[in-house]
Amino acid sequence: MHYEAISKTEKKKLEKLREIIHDHKLPRKTLDSNLLISTFNIRKFGNKPRESYAINALAEICSNFDIIAIQELRSNLDDLDRLMKVLGNHWKAIFNDPAGEAMNPGNDERLGYLYDSRKLTFTGMAAELMVTDDFLKTAGIPDDHMSVPWRVPYMVSFKTSTFDFVLLTVHIQWNSKGGITARSKEIEMITNWIGNRVNKAKIYDPDIFVLGDFNIPSIRSKTFKALEEHGLVVHKKLRKIKTNLKQNAHYDQIAYYEQNTDCEVSKAGVINFYDAFFKDDMPDSAYKALTFQLSDHLPLWAEFKINEVELDKYVYQ
């Protein structure tokens, strides 16, 4: 990688991060036998320029995976450009337009993917999930039981040498007024939409993973029930992993359709970078400021062992 220049003190922190990643024993990336998928909410990424050590740290983390779904990517892409330069030319990015203005529900956020082009190829399908007539009553009147996403979910199709698949990433609303009920409605709208497409063979590829920041506080919450209500499954190796920096919530998830997706979860976890950069006795203001350099979320990952032996017929080279 092509690191940005940092101080000796910052280099020691980066070395500590490498030790944490090494001790975590992440699976090795292979050409065609496994797929390492991650989802990472990088707090307000692009809102203000990050320090060089933070860009280097984010690159160090992302480089361990084949593809990373990113949430909270802002309209300003300068820091993304810096991250991509550190990662190297074989890393590519694909993202959608910002949703809404800053401080409004969309909060100027994009959704996107970073992927290692030595392993993965974009197949040609990228789309935003829009509310359609499926979620309207007669005469185009909105259904009161459905919730319009604050950030438009973004799905993109990729392939390895023998496995093609779709990722759909989300950032579900954090709504103190509507609370869990509002979040659950938004999750249910998305999972119902995708469940209908999968069951009716209307989706580009049935090998679909739904991942991102669902703002799920607990697997006992009705937000988690909404995620699995229409056929998606969170594997048992992912169910109990807490993904926020404070390690007390299950905000981020990776779900998929077991009956359609010819692969299986081998390993899963989070990269907990806390000990490399944070201190238990640091003031709240310093802690908060540091989350805007790194994040208040941890990157959730899963290794999928691929059983599929050939690509679907609609994959374009």
PDB file of C-alpha atoms in Angstrom, residues 63-221:
ATOM      1  CA  SER A  63      -7.304  -4.366   2.677  1.00  0.00           C
ATOM      2  CA  ASN A  64      -8.122  -7.608   4.523  1.00  0.00           C
ATOM      3  CA  PHE A  65     -11.400  -8.110   2.653  1.00  0.00           C
ATOM      4  CA  ASP A  66     -12.534  -8.730  -0.912  1.00  0.00           C
ATOM      5  CA  ILE A  67     -15.359  -6.205  -0.732  1.00  0.00           C
ATOM      6  CA  ILE A  68     -16.561  -3.679   1.833  1.00  0.00           C
ATOM      7  CA  ALA A  69     -19.987  -2.063   1.927  1.00  0.00           C
ATOM      8  CA  ILE A  70     -19.556   1.512   3.175  1.00  0.00           C
ATOM      9  CA  GLN A  71     -22.147   3.640   4.958  1.00  0.00           C
ATOM     10  CA  GLU A  72     -22.009   7.370   5.832  1.00  0.00           C
ATOM     11  CA  LEU A  73     -19.948   8.239   2.759  1.00  0.00           C
ATOM     12  CA  ARG A  74     -20.641  11.948   2.203  1.00  0.00           C
ATOM     13  CA  SER A  75     -20.975  14.004  -0.971  1.00  0.00           C
ATOM     14  CA  ASN A  76     -17.350  15.178  -0.690  1.00  0.00           C
ATOM     15  CA  LEU A  77     -15.227  12.295  -1.977  1.00  0.00           C
ATOM     16  CA  ASP A  78     -11.755  13.720  -1.269  1.00  0.00           C
ATOM     17  CA  ASP A  79     -11.079  11.376   1.658  1.00  0.00           C
ATOM     18  CA  LEU A  80     -12.374   8.402  -0.325  1.00  0.00           C
ATOM     19  CA  ASP A  81      -9.895   9.345  -3.053  1.00  0.00           C
ATOM     20  CA  ARG A  82      -7.105   9.423  -0.468  1.00  0.00           C
ATOM     21  CA  LEU A  83      -8.162   6.029   0.888  1.00  0.00           C
ATOM     22  CA  MET A  84      -8.180   4.514  -2.604  1.00  0.00           C
ATOM     23  CA  LYS A  85      -4.681   5.853  -3.304  1.00  0.00           C
ATOM     24  CA  VAL A  86      -3.366   4.219  -0.120  1.00  0.00           C
ATOM     25  CA  LEU A  87      -5.052   0.918  -1.001  1.00  0.00           C
ATOM     26  CA  GLY A  88      -3.549   0.884  -4.498  1.00  0.00           C
ATOM     27  CA  ASN A  89      -4.673   0.815  -8.125  1.00  0.00           C
ATOM     28  CA  HIS A  90      -6.276  -2.636  -7.942  1.00  0.00           C
ATOM     29  CA  TRP A  91      -8.902  -1.311  -5.517  1.00  0.00           C
ATOM     30  CA  LYS A  92     -12.055   0.178  -7.053  1.00  0.00           C
ATOM     31  CA  ALA A  93     -15.066   2.048  -5.692  1.00  0.00           C
ATOM     32  CA  ILE A  94     -18.692   2.313  -6.752  1.00  0.00           C
ATOM     33  CA  PHE A  95     -21.257   4.516  -4.998  1.00  0.00           C
ATOM     34  CA  ASN A  96     -24.564   6.319  -5.426  1.00  0.00           C
ATOM     35  CA  ASP A  97     -25.559   9.974  -5.165  1.00  0.00           C
ATOM     36  CA  PRO A  98     -26.059  11.640  -1.763  1.00  0.00           C
ATOM     37  CA  ALA A  99     -29.498  11.320  -0.185  1.00  0.00           C
ATOM     38  CA  GLY A 100     -30.926  14.613   1.070  1.00  0.00           C
ATOM     39  CA  GLU A 101     -29.150  17.585   2.577  1.00  0.00           C
ATOM     40  CA  ALA A 102     -26.997  17.599   5.686  1.00  0.00           C
ATOM     41  CA  MET A 103     -29.065  17.583   8.905  1.00  0.00           C
ATOM     42  CA  ASN A 104     -32.125  16.368   6.988  1.00  0.00           C
ATOM     43  CA  PRO A 105     -33.154  12.669   7.023  1.00  0.00           C
ATOM     44  CA  GLY A 106     -30.829  11.725   4.140  1.00  0.00           C
ATOM     45  CA  ASN A 107     -27.994  13.613   5.870  1.00  0.00           C
ATOM     46  CA  ASP A 108     -25.972  14.064   2.653  1.00  0.00           C
ATOM     47  CA  GLU A 109     -25.008  10.382   2.747  1.00  0.00           C
ATOM     48  CA  ARG A 110     -23.990   8.040  -0.023  1.00  0.00           C
ATOM     49  CA  LEU A 111     -23.769   4.268   0.104  1.00  0.00           C
ATOM     50  CA  GLY A 112     -20.921   2.525  -1.643  1.00  0.00           C
ATOM     51  CA  TYR A 113     -18.598  -0.424  -2.102  1.00  0.00           C
ATOM     52  CA  LEU A 114     -14.837  -0.796  -2.147  1.00  0.00           C
ATOM     53  CA  TYR A 115     -13.612  -3.953  -3.870  1.00  0.00           C
ATOM     54  CA  ASP A 116     -10.396  -5.679  -4.833  1.00  0.00           C
ATOM     55  CA  SER A 117     -10.489  -5.888  -8.624  1.00  0.00           C
ATOM     56  CA  ARG A 118      -7.915  -8.694  -8.616  1.00  0.00           C
ATOM     57  CA  LYS A 119     -10.669 -10.860  -7.145  1.00  0.00           C
ATOM     58  CA  LEU A 120     -13.963  -9.223  -8.121  1.00  0.00           C
ATOM     59  CA  THR A 121     -15.472  -7.737 -11.253  1.00  0.00           C
ATOM     60  CA  PHE A 122     -18.488  -5.427 -11.505  1.00  0.00           C
ATOM     61  CA  THR A 123     -20.985  -7.297 -13.702  1.00  0.00           C
ATOM     62  CA  GLY A 124     -22.998  -4.371 -15.028  1.00  0.00           C
ATOM     63  CA  MET A 125     -25.964  -4.091 -12.634  1.00  0.00           C
ATOM     64  CA  ALA A 126     -26.179  -1.216 -10.146  1.00  0.00           C
ATOM     65  CA  ALA A 127     -29.460   0.206  -8.861  1.00  0.00           C
ATOM     66  CA  GLU A 128     -31.068   2.164  -6.069  1.00  0.00           C
ATOM     67  CA  LEU A 129     -34.054   0.529  -4.397  1.00  0.00           C
ATOM     68  CA  MET A 130     -36.946   2.915  -4.931  1.00  0.00           C
ATOM     69  CA  VAL A 131     -40.413   2.823  -3.411  1.00  0.00           C
ATOM     70  CA  THR A 132     -42.734   1.756  -6.240  1.00  0.00           C
ATOM     71  CA  ASP A 133     -46.406   0.930  -6.704  1.00  0.00           C
ATOM     72  CA  ASP A 134     -45.764  -2.234  -4.688  1.00  0.00           C
ATOM     73  CA  PHE A 135     -45.848  -0.014  -1.601  1.00  0.00           C
ATOM     74  CA  LEU A 136     -48.759   2.223  -2.537  1.00  0.00           C
ATOM     75  CA  LYS A 137     -52.458   1.722  -2.023  1.00  0.00           C
ATOM     76  CA  THR A 138     -54.927   2.349  -4.832  1.00  0.00           C
ATOM     77  CA  ALA A 139     -54.734   5.699  -6.617  1.00  0.00           C
ATOM     78  CA  GLY A 140     -51.100   6.087  -5.591  1.00  0.00           C
ATOM     79  CA  ILE A 141     -51.796   6.829  -1.921  1.00  0.00           C
ATOM     80  CA  PRO A 142     -48.909   5.793   0.349  1.00  0.00           C
ATOM     81  CA  ASP A 143     -49.447   2.821   2.607  1.00  0.00           C
ATOM     82  CA  ASP A 144     -49.309   4.033   6.222  1.00  0.00           C
ATOM     83  CA  HIS A 145     -47.710   0.762   7.294  1.00  0.00           C
ATOM     84  CA  MET A 146     -44.635   1.233   5.116  1.00  0.00           C
ATOM     85  CA  SER A 147     -41.676   3.514   5.692  1.00  0.00           C
ATOM     86  CA  VAL A 148     -39.698   5.343   3.009  1.00  0.00           C
ATOM     87  CA  PRO A 149     -35.926   4.857   3.524  1.00  0.00           C
ATOM     88  CA  TRP A 150     -34.026   7.934   4.614  1.00  0.00           C
ATOM     89  CA  ARG A 151     -30.994   6.733   2.650  1.00  0.00           C
ATOM     90  CA  VAL A 152     -31.848   4.920  -0.579  1.00  0.00           C
ATOM     91  CA  PRO A 153     -30.559   1.294  -0.400  1.00  0.00           C
ATOM     92  CA  TYR A 154     -27.963   0.561  -3.050  1.00  0.00           C
ATOM     93  CA  MET A 155     -27.473  -2.784  -4.767  1.00  0.00           C
ATOM     94  CA  VAL A 156     -24.647  -3.789  -7.075  1.00  0.00           C
ATOM     95  CA  SER A 157     -23.712  -7.103  -8.695  1.00  0.00           C
ATOM     96  CA  PHE A 158     -20.214  -8.585  -8.735  1.00  0.00           C
ATOM     97  CA  LYS A 159     -18.543 -11.830  -9.714  1.00  0.00           C
ATOM     98  CA  THR A 160     -15.525 -13.907  -8.860  1.00  0.00           C
ATOM     99  CA  SER A 161     -14.230 -16.572 -11.229  1.00  0.00           C
ATOM    100  CA  THR A 162     -17.101 -18.972 -10.408  1.00  0.00           C
ATOM    101  CA  PHE A 163     -19.559 -17.039  -8.210  1.00  0.00           C
ATOM    102  CA  ASP A 164     -21.777 -14.089  -9.104  1.00  0.00           C
ATOM    103  CA  PHE A 165     -23.867 -12.282  -6.516  1.00  0.00           C
ATOM    104  CA  VAL A 166     -25.686  -9.094  -5.538  1.00  0.00           C
ATOM    105  CA  LEU A 167     -24.950  -6.935  -2.514  1.00  0.00           C
ATOM    106  CA  LEU A 168     -27.616  -4.574  -1.195  1.00  0.00           C
ATOM    107  CA  THR A 169     -26.380  -2.157   1.444  1.00  0.00           C
ATOM    108  CA  VAL A 170     -28.498   0.032   3.719  1.00  0.00           C
ATOM    109  CA  HIS A 171     -28.239   2.651   6.401  1.00  0.00           C
ATOM    110  CA  ILE A 172     -31.477   2.509   8.382  1.00  0.00           C
ATOM    111  CA  GLN A 173     -32.706   5.684  10.037  1.00  0.00           C
ATOM    112  CA  TRP A 174     -31.716   6.627  13.557  1.00  0.00           C
ATOM    113  CA  ASN A 175     -34.955   8.216  14.686  1.00  0.00           C
ATOM    114  CA  SER A 176     -35.278   9.151  18.346  1.00  0.00           C
ATOM    115  CA  LYS A 177     -38.869  10.308  17.788  1.00  0.00           C
ATOM    116  CA  GLY A 178     -40.073   7.281  15.844  1.00  0.00           C
ATOM    117  CA  GLY A 179     -37.702   4.950  17.639  1.00  0.00           C
ATOM    118  CA  ILE A 180     -37.669   1.212  17.102  1.00  0.00           C
ATOM    119  CA  THR A 181     -41.059   1.253  15.359  1.00  0.00           C
ATOM    120  CA  ALA A 182     -39.855   3.601  12.605  1.00  0.00           C
ATOM    121  CA  ARG A 183     -36.665   1.596  12.112  1.00  0.00           C
ATOM    122  CA  SER A 184     -38.587  -1.672  11.991  1.00  0.00           C
ATOM    123  CA  LYS A 185     -40.957  -0.322   9.336  1.00  0.00           C
ATOM    124  CA  GLU A 186     -38.055   0.806   7.172  1.00  0.00           C
ATOM    125  CA  ILE A 187     -36.275  -2.546   7.517  1.00  0.00           C
ATOM    126  CA  GLU A 188     -39.491  -4.454   6.784  1.00  0.00           C
ATOM    127  CA  MET A 189     -40.141  -2.372   3.661  1.00  0.00           C
ATOM    128  CA  ILE A 190     -36.700  -3.236   2.302  1.00  0.00           C
ATOM    129  CA  THR A 191     -36.749  -6.938   3.187  1.00  0.00           C
ATOM    130  CA  ASN A 192     -40.311  -7.324   1.881  1.00  0.00           C
ATOM    131  CA  TRP A 193     -39.337  -5.719  -1.426  1.00  0.00           C
ATOM    132  CA  ILE A 194     -36.291  -7.901  -1.915  1.00  0.00           C
ATOM    133  CA  GLY A 195     -38.122 -11.017  -0.704  1.00  0.00           C
ATOM    134  CA  ASN A 196     -40.827 -10.495  -3.327  1.00  0.00           C
ATOM    135  CA  ARG A 197     -38.240 -10.130  -6.079  1.00  0.00           C
ATOM    136  CA  VAL A 198     -36.327 -13.225  -5.044  1.00  0.00           C
ATOM    137  CA  ASN A 199     -39.442 -15.387  -4.734  1.00  0.00           C
ATOM    138  CA  LYS A 200     -40.776 -14.265  -8.097  1.00  0.00           C
ATOM    139  CA  ALA A 201     -37.398 -14.549  -9.843  1.00  0.00           C
ATOM    140  CA  LYS A 202     -37.534 -10.860 -10.734  1.00  0.00           C
ATOM    141  CA  ILE A 203     -34.143 -10.025  -9.341  1.00  0.00           C
ATOM    142  CA  TYR A 204     -30.987  -9.948 -11.460  1.00  0.00           C
ATOM    143  CA  ASP A 205     -29.299 -12.657  -9.384  1.00  0.00           C
ATOM    144  CA  PRO A 206     -30.826 -14.732  -6.527  1.00  0.00           C
ATOM    145  CA  ASP A 207     -27.454 -14.904  -4.746  1.00  0.00           C
ATOM    146  CA  ILE A 208     -28.106 -11.772  -2.717  1.00  0.00           C
ATOM    147  CA  PHE A 209     -26.599 -10.429   0.488  1.00  0.00           C
ATOM    148  CA  VAL A 210     -28.271  -7.615   2.430  1.00  0.00           C
ATOM    149  CA  LEU A 211     -25.854  -5.812   4.708  1.00  0.00           C
ATOM    150  CA  GLY A 212     -25.111  -2.527   6.383  1.00  0.00           C
ATOM    151  CA  ASP A 213     -26.047  -0.417   9.377  1.00  0.00           C
ATOM    152  CA  PHE A 214     -29.549  -1.482  10.416  1.00  0.00           C
ATOM    153  CA  ASN A 215     -29.377   0.347  13.764  1.00  0.00           C
ATOM    154  CA  ILE A 216     -30.485  -2.856  15.486  1.00  0.00           C
ATOM    155  CA  PRO A 217     -29.893  -2.515  19.242  1.00  0.00           C
ATOM    156  CA  SER A 218     -30.344  -6.215  20.025  1.00  0.00           C
ATOM    157  CA  ILE A 219     -31.169  -9.495  18.273  1.00  0.00           C
ATOM    158  CA  ARG A 220     -34.218  -9.599  20.575  1.00  0.00           C
ATOM    159  CA  SER A 221     -35.466  -6.323  19.104  1.00  0.00           C
TER     160      SER A 221
END
